[in-house]
PDB file of C-alpha atoms and ligand atoms in Angstrom:
ATOM      1  CA  MET A  20       0.189  -0.412   0.051  1.00  0.00           C
ATOM      2  CA  GLU A  21       1.233   3.461  -0.953  1.00  0.00           C
ATOM      3  CA  ALA A  22       2.089   5.927   1.699  1.00  0.00           C
ATOM      4  CA  SER A  23      -0.647   8.029   0.740  1.00  0.00           C
ATOM      5  CA  ASP A  24      -2.801   5.647   0.470  1.00  0.00           C
ATOM      6  CA  LYS A  25      -2.499   4.505   4.354  1.00  0.00           C
ATOM      7  CA  SER A  26      -3.766   7.989   5.535  1.00  0.00           C
ATOM      8  CA  LYS A  27      -7.131   6.805   4.171  1.00  0.00           C
ATOM      9  CA  TRP A  28      -7.064   3.459   5.541  1.00  0.00           C
ATOM     10  CA  VAL A  29      -6.939   1.771   9.296  1.00  0.00           C
ATOM     11  CA  GLN A  30      -5.474  -1.894   9.052  1.00  0.00           C
ATOM     12  CA  ILE A  31      -7.717  -4.361  11.412  1.00  0.00           C
ATOM     13  CA  GLY A  32      -5.496  -7.535  11.783  1.00  0.00           C
ATOM     14  CA  ASN A  33      -4.850  -8.400   8.673  1.00  0.00           C
ATOM     15  CA  ARG A  34      -7.539  -6.182   6.659  1.00  0.00           C
ATOM     16  CA  TRP A  35      -7.430  -2.969   6.161  1.00  0.00           C
ATOM     17  CA  ILE A  36     -11.117  -0.510   6.779  1.00  0.00           C
ATOM     18  CA  PRO A  37     -11.305   2.983   5.737  1.00  0.00           C
ATOM     19  CA  ARG A  38     -10.350   5.625   7.967  1.00  0.00           C
ATOM     20  CA  THR A  39     -14.101   6.917   7.428  1.00  0.00           C
ATOM     21  CA  ALA A  40     -15.170   4.004  10.021  1.00  0.00           C
ATOM     22  CA  LEU A  41     -14.164   5.795  12.617  1.00  0.00           C
ATOM     23  CA  LYS A  42     -17.745   7.648  12.533  1.00  0.00           C
ATOM     24  CA  ASP A  43     -19.527   9.463  15.118  1.00  0.00           C
ATOM     25  CA  GLY A  44     -17.289  12.007  15.518  1.00  0.00           C
ATOM     26  CA  MET A  45     -14.608  10.164  16.928  1.00  0.00           C
ATOM     27  CA  SER A  46     -11.099  11.689  17.083  1.00  0.00           C
ATOM     28  CA  THR A  47      -8.313   9.503  17.327  1.00  0.00           C
ATOM     29  CA  ASN A  48      -6.279  12.580  19.369  1.00  0.00           C
ATOM     30  CA  GLY A  49      -9.187  14.081  21.034  1.00  0.00           C
ATOM     31  CA  PRO A  50     -11.665  13.146  23.741  1.00  0.00           C
ATOM     32  CA  LEU A  51     -13.109   9.563  23.135  1.00  0.00           C
ATOM     33  CA  ASP A  52     -16.888   9.161  22.709  1.00  0.00           C
ATOM     34  CA  GLU A  53     -19.006   8.286  25.741  1.00  0.00           C
ATOM     35  CA  THR A  54     -21.984   7.089  23.968  1.00  0.00           C
ATOM     36  CA  PRO A  55     -22.963   3.748  25.335  1.00  0.00           C
ATOM     37  CA  LEU A  56     -21.641   0.069  23.448  1.00  0.00           C
ATOM     38  CA  TYR A  57     -25.310  -0.491  23.661  1.00  0.00           C
ATOM     39  CA  ARG A  58     -28.769   0.423  25.487  1.00  0.00           C
ATOM     40  CA  PRO A  59     -28.325   0.750  29.142  1.00  0.00           C
ATOM     41  CA  GLY A  60     -32.214   0.685  29.813  1.00  0.00           C
ATOM     42  CA  LEU A  61     -31.487  -3.288  29.023  1.00  0.00           C
ATOM     43  CA  LEU A  62     -29.587  -3.255  32.653  1.00  0.00           C
ATOM     44  CA  LYS A  63     -32.238  -1.511  34.193  1.00  0.00           C
ATOM     45  CA  GLU A  64     -34.376  -3.921  33.103  1.00  0.00           C
ATOM     46  CA  ILE A  65     -33.430  -7.382  34.367  1.00  0.00           C
ATOM     47  CA  ASP A  66     -34.887  -8.591  37.076  1.00  0.00           C
ATOM     48  CA  PHE A  67     -31.954  -9.394  39.900  1.00  0.00           C
ATOM     49  CA  SER A  68     -34.839 -10.966  42.045  1.00  0.00           C
ATOM     50  CA  GLU A  69     -34.075 -13.519  39.696  1.00  0.00           C
ATOM     51  CA  ALA A  70     -30.603 -14.161  40.351  1.00  0.00           C
ATOM     52  CA  GLN A  71     -29.928 -17.951  41.306  1.00  0.00           C
ATOM     53  CA  ALA A  72     -27.146 -16.798  43.093  1.00  0.00           C
ATOM     54  CA  LYS A  73     -26.385 -15.922  46.984  1.00  0.00           C
ATOM     55  CA  PHE A  74     -24.805 -12.260  47.223  1.00  0.00           C
ATOM     56  CA  LYS A  75     -23.560 -10.761  50.962  1.00  0.00           C
ATOM     57  CA  GLY A  76     -25.185  -7.290  51.683  1.00  0.00           C
ATOM     58  CA  SER A  77     -27.231  -5.543  48.895  1.00  0.00           C
ATOM     59  CA  ILE A  78     -25.076  -5.469  45.754  1.00  0.00           C
ATOM     60  CA  SER A  79     -26.825  -5.724  42.275  1.00  0.00           C
ATOM     61  CA  PRO A  80     -25.996  -3.880  38.917  1.00  0.00           C
ATOM     62  CA  SER A  81     -27.439  -0.701  39.910  1.00  0.00           C
ATOM     63  CA  ASN A  82     -25.229  -0.584  42.671  1.00  0.00           C
ATOM     64  CA  PRO A  83     -21.691  -2.804  42.811  1.00  0.00           C
ATOM     65  CA  GLY A  84     -20.528  -0.797  45.595  1.00  0.00           C
ATOM     66  CA  GLU A  85     -19.427   2.342  46.983  1.00  0.00           C
ATOM     67  CA  ASN A  86     -18.094   4.509  44.099  1.00  0.00           C
ATOM     68  CA  LEU A  87     -18.443   1.328  41.650  1.00  0.00           C
ATOM     69  CA  VAL A  88     -20.188   1.473  38.489  1.00  0.00           C
ATOM     70  CA  MET A  89     -21.641  -0.919  35.710  1.00  0.00           C
ATOM     71  CA  ARG A  90     -23.139  -0.014  32.695  1.00  0.00           C
ATOM     72  CA  PRO A  91     -22.131  -0.736  28.837  1.00  0.00           C
ATOM     73  CA  LEU A  92     -18.786  -0.168  27.086  1.00  0.00           C
ATOM     74  CA  CYS A  93     -18.044   2.918  25.613  1.00  0.00           C
ATOM     75  CA  ALA A  94     -15.565   3.889  23.244  1.00  0.00           C
ATOM     76  CA  ALA A  95     -13.712   6.372  26.345  1.00  0.00           C
ATOM     77  CA  ASP A  96     -13.524   3.492  28.664  1.00  0.00           C
ATOM     78  CA  TYR A  97      -9.672   3.293  26.267  1.00  0.00           C
ATOM     79  CA  ASP A  98      -8.187   5.805  28.419  1.00  0.00           C
ATOM     80  CA  LYS A  99      -9.963   4.423  31.770  1.00  0.00           C
ATOM     81  CA  GLY A 100      -7.787   1.454  31.460  1.00  0.00           C
ATOM     82  CA  PHE A 101     -10.351  -1.134  29.235  1.00  0.00           C
ATOM     83  CA  MET A 102      -7.223  -2.720  27.948  1.00  0.00           C
ATOM     84  CA  GLU A 103      -5.155  -3.105  30.801  1.00  0.00           C
ATOM     85  CA  VAL A 104      -7.904  -4.982  32.645  1.00  0.00           C
ATOM     86  CA  LEU A 105      -8.398  -7.529  29.741  1.00  0.00           C
ATOM     87  CA  LYS A 106      -4.937  -8.577  29.842  1.00  0.00           C
ATOM     88  CA  GLN A 107      -5.239  -9.621  32.842  1.00  0.00           C
ATOM     89  CA  LEU A 108      -7.749 -12.758  31.231  1.00  0.00           C
ATOM     90  CA  THR A 109      -5.700 -12.998  28.296  1.00  0.00           C
ATOM     91  CA  LYS A 110      -3.025 -11.748  25.555  1.00  0.00           C
ATOM     92  CA  CYS A 111      -4.054  -8.962  24.178  1.00  0.00           C
ATOM     93  CA  GLY A 112      -1.151  -7.479  21.523  1.00  0.00           C
ATOM     94  CA  ASP A 113      -0.682  -3.757  20.354  1.00  0.00           C
ATOM     95  CA  THR A 114      -4.040  -1.945  20.299  1.00  0.00           C
ATOM     96  CA  PRO A 115      -3.345   1.477  19.571  1.00  0.00           C
ATOM     97  CA  ARG A 116      -6.888   3.944  19.698  1.00  0.00           C
ATOM     98  CA  GLU A 117      -6.865   3.721  16.170  1.00  0.00           C
ATOM     99  CA  LYS A 118      -7.029  -0.143  16.193  1.00  0.00           C
ATOM    100  CA  PHE A 119      -9.544  -0.208  19.280  1.00  0.00           C
ATOM    101  CA  LEU A 120     -11.817   2.437  17.873  1.00  0.00           C
ATOM    102  CA  ALA A 121     -12.127   0.848  14.613  1.00  0.00           C
ATOM    103  CA  ARG A 122     -13.226  -2.368  16.154  1.00  0.00           C
ATOM    104  CA  TYR A 123     -15.820  -0.560  18.916  1.00  0.00           C
ATOM    105  CA  ASN A 124     -17.402   0.938  15.662  1.00  0.00           C
ATOM    106  CA  GLN A 125     -17.726  -2.373  13.875  1.00  0.00           C
ATOM    107  CA  MET A 126     -19.693  -3.859  16.618  1.00  0.00           C
ATOM    108  CA  LYS A 127     -21.975  -1.051  17.372  1.00  0.00           C
ATOM    109  CA  SER A 128     -22.889  -1.311  14.007  1.00  0.00           C
ATOM    110  CA  CYS A 129     -24.409  -4.549  14.546  1.00  0.00           C
ATOM    111  CA  PRO A 130     -27.264  -4.345  16.440  1.00  0.00           C
ATOM    112  CA  ASN A 131     -28.436  -6.601  19.013  1.00  0.00           C
ATOM    113  CA  THR A 132     -24.741  -8.557  19.144  1.00  0.00           C
ATOM    114  CA  TYR A 133     -22.129  -7.266  21.542  1.00  0.00           C
ATOM    115  CA  PHE A 134     -23.000  -6.244  24.778  1.00  0.00           C
ATOM    116  CA  VAL A 135     -19.739  -5.247  26.159  1.00  0.00           C
ATOM    117  CA  THR A 136     -20.240  -4.160  29.614  1.00  0.00           C
ATOM    118  CA  VAL A 137     -17.604  -2.929  32.202  1.00  0.00           C
ATOM    119  CA  ILE A 138     -17.765  -1.594  36.236  1.00  0.00           C
ATOM    120  CA  GLU A 139     -15.941   2.004  36.663  1.00  0.00           C
ATOM    121  CA  ASP A 140     -14.446   2.829  39.842  1.00  0.00           C
ATOM    122  CA  ILE A 141     -15.605   7.011  39.311  1.00  0.00           C
ATOM    123  CA  SER A 142     -13.464   7.241  42.096  1.00  0.00           C
ATOM    124  CA  LYS A 143     -10.327   6.697  39.707  1.00  0.00           C
ATOM    125  CA  SER A 144     -12.280   6.883  36.637  1.00  0.00           C
ATOM    126  CA  LYS A 145     -10.947   3.686  36.283  1.00  0.00           C
ATOM    127  CA  ILE A 146     -12.148   0.278  34.723  1.00  0.00           C
ATOM    128  CA  ILE A 147     -11.831  -3.216  36.798  1.00  0.00           C
ATOM    129  CA  ALA A 148     -14.028  -5.546  35.351  1.00  0.00           C
ATOM    130  CA  THR A 149     -15.825  -6.666  32.505  1.00  0.00           C
ATOM    131  CA  GLY A 150     -17.566  -9.028  30.530  1.00  0.00           C
ATOM    132  CA  THR A 151     -19.357  -9.432  27.215  1.00  0.00           C
ATOM    133  CA  VAL A 152     -22.619 -11.559  25.961  1.00  0.00           C
ATOM    134  CA  VAL A 153     -22.598 -12.204  22.463  1.00  0.00           C
ATOM    135  CA  LEU A 154     -25.516 -12.839  20.932  1.00  0.00           C
ATOM    136  CA  GLU A 155     -25.594 -15.500  17.906  1.00  0.00           C
ATOM    137  CA  GLN A 156     -28.842 -15.611  15.497  1.00  0.00           C
ATOM    138  CA  LYS A 157     -29.278 -19.396  14.106  1.00  0.00           C
ATOM    139  CA  PHE A 158     -31.746 -20.635  12.249  1.00  0.00           C
ATOM    140  CA  ILE A 159     -32.297 -24.223  13.671  1.00  0.00           C
ATOM    141  CA  ARG A 160     -35.080 -24.563  16.680  1.00  0.00           C
ATOM    142  CA  GLY A 161     -37.545 -21.721  14.741  1.00  0.00           C
ATOM    143  CA  CYS A 162     -34.623 -19.098  14.133  1.00  0.00           C
ATOM    144  CA  ALA A 163     -33.725 -19.185  18.046  1.00  0.00           C
ATOM    145  CA  GLU A 164     -31.229 -17.161  19.171  1.00  0.00           C
ATOM    146  CA  ARG A 165     -28.186 -18.074  21.766  1.00  0.00           C
ATOM    147  CA  SER A 166     -25.647 -16.336  24.071  1.00  0.00           C
ATOM    148  CA  ARG A 167     -21.960 -16.947  24.988  1.00  0.00           C
ATOM    149  CA  ILE A 168     -20.496 -14.907  27.986  1.00  0.00           C
ATOM    150  CA  GLU A 169     -16.998 -13.775  27.057  1.00  0.00           C
ATOM    151  CA  ASP A 170     -13.729 -12.054  28.509  1.00  0.00           C
ATOM    152  CA  LEU A 171     -15.184 -11.656  32.169  1.00  0.00           C
ATOM    153  CA  VAL A 172     -12.016 -10.408  34.427  1.00  0.00           C
ATOM    154  CA  VAL A 173     -11.809  -8.187  37.763  1.00  0.00           C
ATOM    155  CA  ASP A 174      -9.014  -6.273  38.192  1.00  0.00           C
ATOM    156  CA  ASP A 175      -6.632  -8.040  40.503  1.00  0.00           C
ATOM    157  CA  GLU A 176      -6.865  -4.795  43.128  1.00  0.00           C
ATOM    158  CA  TYR A 177     -11.160  -5.285  43.191  1.00  0.00           C
ATOM    159  CA  ARG A 178     -10.790  -9.552  43.288  1.00  0.00           C
ATOM    160  CA  GLY A 179     -12.637 -11.064  46.073  1.00  0.00           C
ATOM    161  CA  LEU A 180     -15.448  -8.289  46.197  1.00  0.00           C
ATOM    162  CA  GLN A 181     -18.232 -10.436  44.401  1.00  0.00           C
ATOM    163  CA  LEU A 182     -17.813  -8.930  41.687  1.00  0.00           C
ATOM    164  CA  GLY A 183     -16.859 -11.656  39.231  1.00  0.00           C
ATOM    165  CA  LYS A 184     -20.744 -12.946  40.287  1.00  0.00           C
ATOM    166  CA  LEU A 185     -22.556  -9.778  39.835  1.00  0.00           C
ATOM    167  CA  MET A 186     -20.664  -9.601  36.501  1.00  0.00           C
ATOM    168  CA  PHE A 187     -21.903 -12.875  35.516  1.00  0.00           C
ATOM    169  CA  GLN A 188     -25.224 -13.146  37.005  1.00  0.00           C
ATOM    170  CA  THR A 189     -25.759  -9.452  35.468  1.00  0.00           C
ATOM    171  CA  LEU A 190     -24.621 -11.537  31.625  1.00  0.00           C
ATOM    172  CA  LEU A 191     -26.398 -14.442  32.331  1.00  0.00           C
ATOM    173  CA  LEU A 192     -30.034 -12.516  33.285  1.00  0.00           C
ATOM    174  CA  LEU A 193     -29.669 -10.107  30.071  1.00  0.00           C
ATOM    175  CA  SER A 194     -29.241 -13.040  27.846  1.00  0.00           C
ATOM    176  CA  GLN A 195     -32.886 -14.679  29.633  1.00  0.00           C
ATOM    177  CA  HIS A 196     -33.983 -10.411  29.118  1.00  0.00           C
ATOM    178  CA  LEU A 197     -32.747 -10.656  25.444  1.00  0.00           C
ATOM    179  CA  GLY A 198     -34.896 -14.069  25.501  1.00  0.00           C
ATOM    180  CA  VAL A 199     -32.220 -16.742  24.055  1.00  0.00           C
ATOM    181  CA  TYR A 200     -32.870 -20.137  24.448  1.00  0.00           C
ATOM    182  CA  LYS A 201     -29.471 -21.324  26.053  1.00  0.00           C
ATOM    183  CA  CYS A 202     -26.061 -19.652  26.581  1.00  0.00           C
ATOM    184  CA  SER A 203     -22.641 -21.278  26.947  1.00  0.00           C
ATOM    185  CA  LEU A 204     -19.192 -20.405  28.044  1.00  0.00           C
ATOM    186  CA  GLU A 205     -15.705 -21.640  27.272  1.00  0.00           C
ATOM    187  CA  CYS A 206     -13.382 -21.391  30.492  1.00  0.00           C
ATOM    188  CA  LEU A 207      -9.808 -22.993  32.159  1.00  0.00           C
ATOM    189  CA  PRO A 208     -10.032 -25.434  34.182  1.00  0.00           C
ATOM    190  CA  GLU A 209      -9.503 -23.622  37.134  1.00  0.00           C
ATOM    191  CA  ASN A 210     -12.550 -21.867  37.042  1.00  0.00           C
ATOM    192  CA  ILE A 211     -15.015 -24.679  36.753  1.00  0.00           C
ATOM    193  CA  ALA A 212     -15.870 -24.435  39.974  1.00  0.00           C
ATOM    194  CA  PHE A 213     -16.714 -20.383  39.930  1.00  0.00           C
ATOM    195  CA  TYR A 214     -18.752 -21.716  37.243  1.00  0.00           C
ATOM    196  CA  GLU A 215     -20.319 -24.784  38.748  1.00  0.00           C
ATOM    197  CA  ASN A 216     -21.022 -22.411  41.966  1.00  0.00           C
ATOM    198  CA  LEU A 217     -23.025 -20.264  39.550  1.00  0.00           C
ATOM    199  CA  ASP A 218     -24.973 -23.407  38.627  1.00  0.00           C
ATOM    200  CA  PHE A 219     -23.361 -23.402  35.276  1.00  0.00           C
ATOM    201  CA  LYS A 220     -22.873 -27.471  34.112  1.00  0.00           C
ATOM    202  CA  VAL A 221     -19.881 -29.151  32.214  1.00  0.00           C
ATOM    203  CA  ASP A 222     -21.543 -30.337  28.883  1.00  0.00           C
ATOM    204  CA  PRO A 223     -21.041 -33.796  27.890  1.00  0.00           C
ATOM    205  CA  GLN A 224     -20.239 -32.621  24.643  1.00  0.00           C
ATOM    206  CA  SER A 225     -16.583 -32.286  23.431  1.00  0.00           C
ATOM    207  CA  PHE A 226     -15.677 -28.118  23.029  1.00  0.00           C
ATOM    208  CA  MET A 227     -13.112 -28.482  19.733  1.00  0.00           C
ATOM    209  CA  GLN A 228     -10.868 -25.888  18.105  1.00  0.00           C
ATOM    210  CA  TYR A 229      -8.758 -25.485  15.220  1.00  0.00           C
ATOM    211  CA  ARG A 230      -5.836 -23.125  16.007  1.00  0.00           C
ATOM    212  CA  PHE A 231      -4.386 -20.547  12.797  1.00  0.00           C
ATOM    213  CA  LYS A 232      -2.319 -18.468  14.931  1.00  0.00           C
ATOM    214  CA  GLU A 233      -0.983 -18.237  17.783  1.00  0.00           C
ATOM    215  CA  LEU A 234      -1.879 -14.043  18.495  1.00  0.00           C
ATOM    216  CA  SER A 235       0.892 -12.492  21.442  1.00  0.00           C
TER     217      SER A 235
HETATM  218  C1  LIG B   2     -12.966 -15.173  38.422  1.00  0.00           C
HETATM  219  C2  LIG B   2     -12.515 -13.671  39.031  1.00  0.00           C
HETATM  220  C3  LIG B   2     -13.351 -13.288  37.538  1.00  0.00           C
HETATM  221  C4  LIG B   2     -13.614 -13.968  39.917  1.00  0.00           C
HETATM  222  O1  LIG B   2     -13.379 -12.083  40.076  1.00  0.00           O
HETATM  223  P1  LIG B   2     -14.033 -11.924  41.668  1.00  0.00           P
HETATM  224  O2  LIG B   2     -14.608 -10.617  41.633  1.00  0.00           O
HETATM  225  O3  LIG B   2     -12.558 -12.102  42.517  1.00  0.00           O
HETATM  226  O4  LIG B   2     -15.061 -13.545  42.150  1.00  0.00           O
HETATM  227  P2  LIG B   2     -15.703 -12.813  43.144  1.00  0.00           P
HETATM  228  O5  LIG B   2     -15.434 -12.394  44.186  1.00  0.00           O
HETATM  229  O6  LIG B   2     -17.429 -12.541  43.074  1.00  0.00           O
HETATM  230  O7  LIG B   2     -16.268 -14.541  43.839  1.00  0.00           O
HETATM  231  C5  LIG B   2     -17.645 -15.164  44.344  1.00  0.00           C
HETATM  232  C6  LIG B   2     -17.196 -16.397  44.591  1.00  0.00           C
HETATM  233  O8  LIG B   2     -16.431 -17.261  43.685  1.00  0.00           O
HETATM  234  C7  LIG B   2     -15.746 -17.781  44.459  1.00  0.00           C
HETATM  235  N1  LIG B   2     -14.296 -18.119  43.506  1.00  0.00           N
HETATM  236  C8  LIG B   2     -13.976 -16.812  43.068  1.00  0.00           C
HETATM  237  N2  LIG B   2     -12.853 -17.493  42.141  1.00  0.00           N
HETATM  238  C9  LIG B   2     -12.353 -18.551  42.103  1.00  0.00           C
HETATM  239  C10 LIG B   2     -12.024 -19.857  41.098  1.00  0.00           C
HETATM  240  N3  LIG B   2     -11.191 -19.217  40.358  1.00  0.00           N
HETATM  241  N4  LIG B   2     -12.565 -20.621  41.435  1.00  0.00           N
HETATM  242  C11 LIG B   2     -13.650 -21.540  42.247  1.00  0.00           C
HETATM  243  N5  LIG B   2     -14.381 -20.121  43.119  1.00  0.00           N
HETATM  244  C12 LIG B   2     -13.876 -19.119  42.588  1.00  0.00           C
HETATM  245  C13 LIG B   2     -15.254 -16.506  45.600  1.00  0.00           C
HETATM  246  O9  LIG B   2     -14.892 -17.868  46.216  1.00  0.00           O
HETATM  247  C14 LIG B   2     -16.283 -17.062  45.672  1.00  0.00           C
HETATM  248  O10 LIG B   2     -16.945 -17.681  46.140  1.00  0.00           O
HETATM  249  P3  LIG B   2     -18.579 -17.324  47.825  1.00  0.00           P
HETATM  250  O11 LIG B   2     -19.513 -16.545  46.727  1.00  0.00           O
HETATM  251  O12 LIG B   2     -19.428 -18.756  48.099  1.00  0.00           O
HETATM  252  O13 LIG B   2     -18.114 -16.251  48.876  1.00  0.00           O
HETATM  253  C15 LIG B   2     -11.172 -12.753  38.969  1.00  0.00           C
HETATM  254  O14 LIG B   2     -10.635 -13.992  40.334  1.00  0.00           O
HETATM  255  C16 LIG B   2     -10.953 -12.765  37.760  1.00  0.00           C
HETATM  256  O15 LIG B   2     -10.937 -12.145  36.976  1.00  0.00           O
HETATM  257  N6  LIG B   2      -9.690 -13.665  37.246  1.00  0.00           N
HETATM  258  C17 LIG B   2      -9.049 -14.124  36.297  1.00  0.00           C
HETATM  259  C18 LIG B   2      -9.620 -13.529  35.017  1.00  0.00           C
HETATM  260  C19 LIG B   2      -9.996 -15.132  34.899  1.00  0.00           C
HETATM  261  O16 LIG B   2      -9.749 -15.894  34.669  1.00  0.00           O
HETATM  262  N7  LIG B   2     -11.549 -14.678  34.671  1.00  0.00           N
HETATM  263  C20 LIG B   2     -12.474 -16.020  33.852  1.00  0.00           C
HETATM  264  C21 LIG B   2     -12.178 -16.924  32.313  1.00  0.00           C
HETATM  265  S1  LIG B   2     -13.486 -18.273  32.049  1.00  0.00           S
END
C-alpha cells in the first residue's frame, strides 16, 4: 500500500478498513465518545431478584459497591484502562487507540449483538471489571437465538468483592432478558468451580477447536 493511501485506511489484523469507519465524530487524538455500546436501559430492565447466585449484602447491577458503576462499554473507556483489565485475562497484543476505535465501531454497527459491559470505579475513572454477552442468531429451533458469555475479568485489586459473580449473574440475566434459549461459555479448568457454583454445568459434549495462529 502506498504511503498516501495509508492516511485513508486503518489496519485491523490482516484487513484494512476505511478510516471513515472511525465515525460518530470520534477523533483518534481528542476526547473519546461516551455513547454507550448498547442501550443502558437493558441493564435496568433486568430483574435481579431472579438471580440464582447468593450475594452478601445488597450488591446489584445498579449498586455494585461504593463509587462503582456498572454500564455498557463506551469508546472513552479506552482511556480508563479497559485494555489493561483485559490484559489480566489473556494476551491482548498491541491495541493502539485507532485499532480499538475501529473495532468498537464495528461492534456498534451490529445492533443487538455485542453487549460489552464494564464496572468503573468513578473515584479513579478506572475500568475495574468487564464481561461480554454475544448474541448469535440461528436458523435452527425456529430461528432461535443463543448467547455466549465472553471475556469476564475483574482487576486483581478488586477481586474477592463479589464483582465477578455480580458481572456473571448480570450477563446471564441479560441473556435471559434478550430471549435466548441457552447461554454457554468456555473457561480454563481452574475456573470450572467458579461457574459450577453459579449453577453452570459442564456439558458432556466436547468443545473442539482448530487454531490458525498463536497470537501474542
Ligand atoms: C474469576 C474471577 C472473574 C472471579 O472474580 P472475583 O470478583 O474475584 O470473584 P467473586 O468475588 O465474585 O467470587 C465469587 C465466588 O466465587 C469464588 N471464586 C472466585 N474465583 C474462583 C475460582 N477461580 N474458582 C472457584 N471459585 C472461585 C469466590 O470464593 C466466591 O465464593 P463465595 O460466593 O462462596 O464467597 C477473577 O478471579 C478474574 O478476573 N480472574 C482472571 C480472569 C479469569 O480467569 N476470568 C475467567 C475467564 S473464564
